[in-house]
Coordinates of C-alpha atoms and ligand atoms in Angstrom, one line a residue:
M1295 CA -32.6 -9.6 30.0
A1296 CA -29.2 -10.2 28.4
T1297 CA -28.2 -7.3 26.4
L1298 CA -25.5 -7.1 23.7
F1299 CA -24.5 -3.5 24.0
H1300 CA -24.9 -2.6 27.7
N1301 CA -21.7 -2.1 29.6
L1302 CA -19.4 -2.8 26.7
Q1303 CA -15.8 -1.7 27.0
P1304 CA -14.9 0.4 24.0
A1305 CA -12.6 -1.2 21.3
P1306 CA -9.1 0.4 20.9
P1307 CA -8.9 3.1 18.2
D1308 CA -7.5 2.0 14.9
A1309 CA -3.7 2.4 14.8
I1310 CA -3.7 4.6 11.8
L1311 CA -7.2 6.0 11.1
G1312 CA -7.6 6.5 14.9
L1313 CA -4.8 8.9 14.6
M1314 CA -6.4 10.7 11.8
E1315 CA -9.5 11.1 14.0
A1316 CA -7.6 12.5 16.8
F1317 CA -5.7 14.8 14.6
L1318 CA -8.9 16.2 13.2
K1319 CA -10.2 16.9 16.7
D1320 CA -6.8 18.6 17.9
S1321 CA -7.3 22.3 18.2
R1322 CA -3.7 23.2 18.6
A1323 CA -2.3 25.6 15.9
G1324 CA 0.7 24.5 14.0
K1325 CA -0.4 20.8 14.4
I1326 CA 1.4 18.3 11.9
N1327 CA -0.1 15.1 10.5
L1328 CA 2.5 12.5 9.5
S1329 CA 0.3 9.7 10.4
V1330 CA -2.1 8.4 7.8
G1331 CA -0.7 7.5 4.3
V1332 CA -2.0 10.5 2.3
Y1333 CA -0.1 12.6 0.0
Q1334 CA 0.0 16.4 0.7
D1335 CA 1.4 19.0 -1.6
A1336 CA 3.8 21.9 -0.7
R1337 CA 0.9 23.8 0.8
G1338 CA 0.0 20.7 3.0
T1339 CA -3.3 19.9 1.1
T1340 CA -4.3 16.7 -0.5
P1341 CA -4.7 17.8 -4.2
T1342 CA -7.0 16.2 -6.7
L1343 CA -5.0 15.4 -9.7
E1344 CA -5.7 17.3 -12.9
C1345 CA -6.0 14.2 -14.9
V1346 CA -8.6 13.2 -12.4
R1347 CA -10.5 16.4 -12.8
E1348 CA -10.5 16.1 -16.5
A1349 CA -11.6 12.6 -16.5
E1350 CA -14.5 13.6 -14.1
R1351 CA -15.6 16.3 -16.4
R1352 CA -15.8 13.9 -19.3
L1353 CA -17.6 11.2 -17.2
L1354 CA -20.2 13.9 -16.1
E1355 CA -20.9 14.7 -19.8
A1356 CA -21.1 10.9 -20.8
D1357 CA -23.7 10.5 -18.0
A1358 CA -23.2 6.8 -17.7
A1359 CA -26.1 4.7 -16.1
K1360 CA -25.8 4.0 -12.4
S1361 CA -27.1 0.5 -12.7
Y1362 CA -25.0 -2.2 -10.7
L1363 CA -21.5 -3.2 -12.0
P1364 CA -20.9 -7.0 -12.4
I1365 CA -19.3 -8.7 -9.2
T1366 CA -15.9 -8.2 -11.0
G1367 CA -16.4 -4.5 -11.6
L1368 CA -15.8 -2.7 -15.0
A1369 CA -14.0 -4.9 -17.4
E1370 CA -11.8 -2.0 -19.0
Y1371 CA -10.8 -1.1 -15.6
D1372 CA -9.7 -4.8 -14.7
A1373 CA -7.7 -4.8 -18.0
G1374 CA -6.1 -1.6 -17.3
V1375 CA -5.0 -3.0 -13.8
Q1376 CA -3.3 -5.9 -15.6
E1377 CA -1.5 -3.7 -18.1
L1378 CA -0.2 -1.5 -15.1
L1379 CA 0.8 -4.7 -13.2
F1380 CA 2.7 -6.5 -15.9
G1381 CA 2.8 -4.3 -19.2
E1382 CA 0.8 -5.1 -22.4
E1383 CA 3.4 -7.5 -23.7
H1384 CA 3.8 -9.7 -20.6
E1385 CA 3.5 -13.5 -20.9
I1386 CA 0.7 -13.5 -18.2
V1387 CA -1.5 -10.8 -20.2
I1388 CA -0.9 -12.6 -23.6
A1389 CA -1.7 -16.0 -22.2
G1390 CA -4.7 -14.5 -20.3
R1391 CA -3.7 -16.5 -17.2
A1392 CA -4.7 -13.6 -14.9
S1393 CA -8.2 -12.7 -13.8
T1394 CA -8.9 -9.3 -12.0
A1395 CA -11.7 -8.0 -10.0
Q1396 CA -12.3 -4.3 -9.3
T1397 CA -12.6 -3.8 -5.4
P1398 CA -13.4 -1.0 -3.1
G1399 CA -9.9 0.0 -2.4
G1400 CA -6.9 -2.1 -1.5
T1401 CA -8.2 -3.2 1.8
A1402 CA -11.2 -4.9 0.0
A1403 CA -8.7 -6.6 -2.3
V1404 CA -6.9 -8.0 0.7
R1405 CA -10.0 -9.2 2.3
A1406 CA -11.3 -10.8 -0.9
A1407 CA -7.9 -12.5 -1.2
A1408 CA -8.1 -13.8 2.5
D1409 CA -11.8 -14.9 1.9
T1410 CA -10.7 -16.8 -1.2
L1411 CA -7.8 -18.5 0.4
W1412 CA -9.9 -19.5 3.3
K1413 CA -12.5 -20.8 1.0
L1414 CA -10.0 -22.8 -1.2
R1415 CA -7.7 -24.0 1.6
P1416 CA -8.9 -22.9 5.0
T1417 CA -5.7 -24.4 6.6
T1418 CA -3.6 -21.9 4.7
K1419 CA -1.1 -20.0 6.9
V1420 CA -0.4 -16.4 5.9
Y1421 CA 3.1 -15.1 6.6
I1422 CA 3.3 -11.4 7.0
S1423 CA 6.6 -9.2 7.2
Q1424 CA 7.6 -8.1 10.6
P1425 CA 6.7 -5.2 10.5
T1426 CA 4.0 -4.5 8.2
W1427 CA 0.7 -2.5 7.7
P1428 CA -1.2 -2.9 10.9
N1429 CA -4.4 -3.8 9.2
H1430 CA -3.0 -7.0 7.5
P1431 CA -3.1 -9.3 10.6
S1432 CA -6.6 -8.1 11.4
I1433 CA -7.9 -8.8 7.9
F1434 CA -6.5 -12.3 7.6
A1435 CA -7.6 -13.3 11.1
A1436 CA -11.2 -11.8 10.3
A1437 CA -11.2 -14.3 7.4
G1438 CA -10.4 -17.1 9.7
L1439 CA -6.7 -17.6 8.6
K1440 CA -3.8 -18.3 10.8
V1441 CA -1.2 -15.3 10.6
E1442 CA 2.5 -15.8 11.2
V1443 CA 5.4 -13.4 10.9
Y1444 CA 8.8 -13.5 9.0
P1445 CA 11.8 -11.2 9.5
Y1446 CA 11.9 -8.4 7.1
F1447 CA 13.5 -5.2 8.6
D1448 CA 17.1 -5.0 9.9
A1449 CA 17.0 -2.1 12.3
D1450 CA 20.8 -1.9 12.7
K1451 CA 21.4 -1.2 9.0
N1452 CA 17.9 0.3 8.4
G1453 CA 17.6 -2.1 5.4
L1454 CA 16.3 -5.3 4.3
A1455 CA 17.0 -8.6 6.6
L1456 CA 17.2 -10.7 3.4
A1457 CA 19.1 -13.6 4.7
A1458 CA 16.8 -13.9 7.9
M1459 CA 13.7 -13.5 5.5
L1460 CA 15.0 -16.4 3.2
A1461 CA 15.9 -18.6 6.1
A1462 CA 12.4 -18.1 7.6
M1463 CA 10.9 -19.0 4.1
E1464 CA 12.7 -22.3 4.2
H1465 CA 10.7 -23.3 7.3
M1466 CA 7.3 -22.2 6.1
P1467 CA 4.8 -25.2 5.3
P1468 CA 4.5 -25.6 1.6
G1469 CA 1.3 -24.1 0.4
S1470 CA 1.5 -21.1 2.7
A1471 CA 1.0 -17.6 1.4
V1472 CA 3.7 -15.0 1.8
L1473 CA 2.5 -11.5 2.0
L1474 CA 4.9 -9.3 0.2
H1475 CA 4.8 -5.5 -0.5
G1476 CA 5.2 -5.0 -4.2
G1477 CA 7.1 -1.8 -3.5
C1478 CA 7.4 1.1 -1.1
H1479 CA 7.1 -1.3 1.8
N1480 CA 4.7 0.0 4.4
P1481 CA 5.8 1.1 7.2
T1482 CA 9.5 0.7 6.5
G1483 CA 10.2 2.2 2.9
V1484 CA 12.8 -0.6 2.5
D1485 CA 12.4 -2.7 -0.6
P1486 CA 14.2 -5.7 -2.1
T1487 CA 16.5 -4.8 -5.1
P1488 CA 15.8 -6.7 -8.4
D1489 CA 18.5 -9.2 -7.4
E1490 CA 17.0 -9.7 -4.0
W1491 CA 13.6 -10.2 -5.6
R1492 CA 15.0 -13.0 -7.7
K1493 CA 16.4 -14.7 -4.6
I1494 CA 13.0 -14.5 -3.0
A1495 CA 11.3 -15.7 -6.1
V1496 CA 13.5 -18.8 -6.2
V1497 CA 12.8 -19.8 -2.7
L1498 CA 9.0 -19.3 -3.1
R1499 CA 8.9 -21.6 -6.0
E1500 CA 11.2 -24.3 -4.6
R1501 CA 9.3 -24.3 -1.4
N1502 CA 5.8 -24.1 -3.1
L1503 CA 4.9 -20.9 -1.4
L1504 CA 2.2 -18.5 -2.8
P1505 CA 3.2 -14.8 -3.4
L1506 CA 0.4 -12.6 -2.1
I1507 CA 1.4 -9.3 -3.1
D1508 CA -0.1 -6.0 -1.7
F1509 CA 0.8 -3.3 -4.3
A1510 CA -0.4 0.4 -3.2
Y1511 CA 2.4 2.7 -4.4
Q1512 CA 3.1 2.0 -8.0
G1513 CA 5.2 4.9 -9.3
F1514 CA 6.1 6.4 -5.9
A1515 CA 9.7 4.7 -5.8
E1516 CA 11.2 5.1 -9.3
G1517 CA 8.5 5.0 -11.9
I1518 CA 5.3 3.2 -13.0
R1519 CA 7.1 0.4 -14.9
E1520 CA 10.1 0.4 -12.7
D1521 CA 8.1 -0.1 -9.5
A1522 CA 6.4 -3.1 -11.0
R1523 CA 9.7 -5.0 -11.6
G1524 CA 9.4 -7.0 -8.4
I1525 CA 6.0 -8.4 -9.4
S1526 CA 7.3 -9.6 -12.8
I1527 CA 10.1 -11.2 -11.1
L1528 CA 7.8 -13.0 -8.6
C1529 CA 5.2 -14.0 -11.2
G1530 CA 7.7 -16.0 -13.5
P1531 CA 6.4 -18.6 -15.9
G1532 CA 3.8 -21.0 -14.7
Q1533 CA 3.9 -19.3 -11.0
E1534 CA 0.6 -18.7 -9.3
A1535 CA 0.1 -15.4 -7.3
I1536 CA -2.4 -13.2 -5.9
I1537 CA -1.9 -9.3 -6.3
C1538 CA -3.9 -6.7 -4.4
S1539 CA -3.8 -3.3 -6.0
S1540 CA -4.8 0.1 -4.5
F1541 CA -5.1 3.3 -6.6
S1542 CA -5.8 5.5 -3.6
K1543 CA -2.3 7.0 -3.7
N1544 CA -1.0 7.1 -7.1
F1545 CA -4.4 8.5 -8.5
G1546 CA -5.2 10.5 -5.4
L1547 CA -8.5 8.6 -5.2
Y1548 CA -8.5 7.8 -1.5
S1549 CA -12.1 8.3 -0.8
E1550 CA -13.4 6.8 -4.0
R1551 CA -12.1 3.5 -3.0
V1552 CA -10.4 2.1 -5.9
G1553 CA -8.5 -1.3 -5.9
A1554 CA -8.3 -4.6 -7.5
L1555 CA -7.7 -8.3 -6.9
T1556 CA -5.8 -10.2 -9.5
L1557 CA -5.4 -14.1 -9.5
V1558 CA -2.7 -15.4 -11.5
A1559 CA -3.0 -19.0 -12.4
E1560 CA -1.1 -21.6 -14.5
D1561 CA -3.4 -21.1 -17.5
R1562 CA -6.6 -18.9 -18.6
A1563 CA -9.1 -21.6 -17.5
A1564 CA -7.6 -22.0 -14.1
A1565 CA -7.6 -18.1 -13.5
E1566 CA -11.2 -17.9 -14.5
T1567 CA -12.2 -20.9 -12.2
A1568 CA -10.3 -19.3 -9.3
M1569 CA -12.1 -16.0 -10.0
S1570 CA -15.5 -17.7 -9.9
H1571 CA -14.7 -18.6 -6.3
A1572 CA -13.4 -15.2 -5.4
K1573 CA -16.6 -13.9 -6.9
T1574 CA -18.7 -15.8 -4.4
C1575 CA -16.5 -14.3 -1.7
I1576 CA -17.2 -10.9 -2.8
R1577 CA -21.0 -11.4 -3.4
A1578 CA -21.3 -12.4 0.3
N1579 CA -19.4 -9.3 1.4
Y1580 CA -19.9 -6.1 -0.6
S1581 CA -21.8 -7.7 -3.4
N1582 CA -20.2 -5.6 -6.3
P1583 CA -17.9 -2.5 -6.3
P1584 CA -18.8 1.2 -6.7
A1585 CA -18.4 2.5 -10.2
H1586 CA -17.1 6.2 -10.1
G1587 CA -13.4 5.8 -9.2
A1588 CA -12.9 2.8 -11.5
R1589 CA -14.5 4.8 -14.4
I1590 CA -12.0 7.6 -13.5
V1591 CA -9.0 5.4 -13.7
A1592 CA -10.2 3.5 -16.9
A1593 CA -10.8 6.8 -18.6
I1594 CA -7.2 8.0 -17.8
L1595 CA -5.5 4.9 -18.8
A1596 CA -7.4 4.6 -22.1
D1597 CA -6.5 8.1 -23.2
P1598 CA -3.0 8.7 -24.2
Q1599 CA -3.0 12.4 -23.3
L1600 CA -4.5 11.8 -19.9
R1601 CA -2.3 9.0 -19.3
G1602 CA 0.7 10.9 -20.0
Q1603 CA -0.5 13.6 -17.8
W1604 CA -1.1 11.1 -14.9
E1605 CA 2.5 9.8 -15.2
E1606 CA 3.8 13.4 -14.9
E1607 CA 1.6 14.0 -12.0
V1608 CA 2.9 10.8 -10.1
A1609 CA 6.3 11.9 -10.9
G1610 CA 5.7 15.3 -9.3
M1611 CA 4.5 13.5 -6.1
R1612 CA 7.5 11.4 -6.1
R1613 CA 9.9 14.4 -6.6
R1614 CA 8.4 16.4 -3.9
I1615 CA 8.5 13.4 -1.4
N1616 CA 12.2 12.8 -2.4
G1617 CA 12.9 16.5 -2.0
M1618 CA 11.4 16.4 1.6
R1619 CA 13.6 13.4 2.5
K1620 CA 16.6 15.5 1.7
L1621 CA 15.4 18.6 3.5
F1622 CA 14.5 16.4 6.5
V1623 CA 18.1 15.1 6.8
E1624 CA 19.7 18.5 6.2
T1625 CA 17.2 20.1 8.7
M1626 CA 17.8 17.4 11.4
K1627 CA 21.6 18.2 11.1
A1628 CA 20.7 22.0 11.2
C1629 CA 18.7 21.5 14.4
G1630 CA 21.8 19.9 16.1
S1631 CA 20.7 16.3 16.0
T1632 CA 23.8 14.1 16.3
R1633 CA 22.0 11.0 15.0
D1634 CA 22.8 9.7 11.3
W1635 CA 19.5 10.3 9.6
S1636 CA 20.8 9.6 6.1
F1637 CA 18.8 6.3 5.9
I1638 CA 15.7 8.5 5.6
E1639 CA 17.1 9.5 1.9
R1640 CA 17.4 5.8 1.0
Q1641 CA 14.0 4.7 2.0
R1642 CA 11.4 4.7 -0.8
G1643 CA 7.7 5.8 -1.2
M1644 CA 5.7 7.7 1.2
F1645 CA 6.9 6.4 4.5
S1646 CA 10.1 6.2 6.6
F1647 CA 10.7 4.1 9.5
S1648 CA 12.2 6.6 11.7
G1649 CA 13.4 4.6 14.6
L1650 CA 11.2 6.7 17.0
N1651 CA 10.2 4.6 20.0
P1652 CA 6.6 4.7 21.6
V1653 CA 7.5 7.1 24.3
Q1654 CA 9.2 9.7 21.7
V1655 CA 6.1 9.2 19.6
D1656 CA 3.8 10.1 22.5
R1657 CA 5.9 13.1 23.4
L1658 CA 5.8 14.4 19.8
R1659 CA 1.9 14.3 20.0
S1660 CA 1.5 15.5 23.5
E1661 CA 4.1 18.3 23.6
F1662 CA 4.3 19.3 19.9
A1663 CA 0.8 18.3 18.3
I1664 CA 2.9 16.1 15.8
Y1665 CA 1.1 12.9 14.9
V1666 CA 3.3 9.9 14.0
V1667 CA 2.1 6.1 13.9
G1668 CA 2.9 4.3 17.0
N1669 CA 5.7 2.0 15.5
G1670 CA 7.6 5.1 14.5
R1671 CA 6.4 5.3 10.9
I1672 CA 6.3 8.8 9.5
N1673 CA 4.6 9.9 6.3
V1674 CA 7.2 12.0 4.5
A1675 CA 4.5 13.2 2.2
G1676 CA 3.2 15.2 5.2
M1677 CA 6.3 17.3 5.4
T1678 CA 6.4 20.7 3.7
E1679 CA 9.0 23.5 3.8
G1680 CA 6.6 25.2 6.1
N1681 CA 6.5 22.6 8.8
I1682 CA 10.0 21.1 8.3
M1683 CA 11.7 23.4 10.9
P1684 CA 9.3 23.0 13.8
L1685 CA 9.1 19.2 13.0
C1686 CA 12.8 18.7 13.2
R1687 CA 13.4 20.7 16.3
A1688 CA 10.7 18.6 18.0
I1689 CA 12.2 15.3 16.7
A1690 CA 15.5 16.5 17.8
A1691 CA 14.2 17.4 21.3
V1692 CA 12.5 14.1 21.8
T1693 CA 15.5 12.1 20.5
Q1694 CA 18.3 13.9 22.5
Ligands
LIG1088 C1 -1.9 3.9 5.6 O1 -1.1 3.0 5.7 O2 -1.7 5.1 6.3 C2 -3.0 4.0 4.6 O3 -2.7 2.8 3.8 C3 -4.3 4.2 5.1 C4 -4.8 3.2 5.9 O4 -6.0 2.7 5.5 O5 -4.2 2.6 6.9

């Protein structure tokens, strides 16, 4: 009899979540997790934000029904997402030429974007940055789309390879989707400046390329509004775009799975029609999103006091990460490393691209119980004053 599961070889572990599982199983004392992109505070724990606790208290009292949400989720949440992306006064919001669907996390937003692209134009090529979040190519491939790469990171200057990126865009077939990280690029921590975003926006428009923006770290670089500058530049008058939001990090709502898919079209009617197609993709996938996380976000955004508290708490996370960047560079020097690590202070958001090679990453894990993603990405938010010294000693040892 032909069987399906007998004698199967196991699939490889996930490049990021597989490390999280391995870390949990590791029984060595003093182990350090710089792999998965989860914020940790100075004590090394992942806090629930105070504004979230307060919103949850209020939700518990309000005792909302647990009936299904619409396919596009909670309407007030969707409106809040657009306000965060563009600001209340933005032409896109006033014209109503964006339509948003709440999704279970940023990953489902990317998948819904991919399924919608496939439905509307199955021949669309999706160009992803080299490097990018390892799940990006898997999601687009799973949706049946062809995935290509464009240069992004200049390893020699630890910065943006802008000229190479623009040159590659000149050769992409019109109608292709270009996946861009709205800010705090994952894994490199290298973002375009506003001027560079403008240059990118010009080529996208001239070449008729669709910006497909993954935006998961709003507030982790400079501030809530400041970090959305790139998106505003990319979404100029009349420009179409797809934006995938995640609130895992900036609301600390990882396990609640809170994200959104926003389709920006030339006018309100086109946006609504486009969303009607996205809805059919969502319905065939997870049907409709879970309510709790979105209710928390909507409650925080709607209440000026909670919103102020949230912005303060995001600023606190940002300040701590930047403090750790500085401390890391100083401690590497104190540990006798002769490498120039100053680029770590220039990179933005949760991650830095350390330049550690796979052999060094393996040694960190096997000899020192330090977990780093295979491509050398380190989660700076996993550093604390308590673990910085053993961490830097180990990195100095493997990079000698
Ligand atoms: C990460 O990049 O570590 C996070 O976005 C978590 C994930 O799902 O990979």
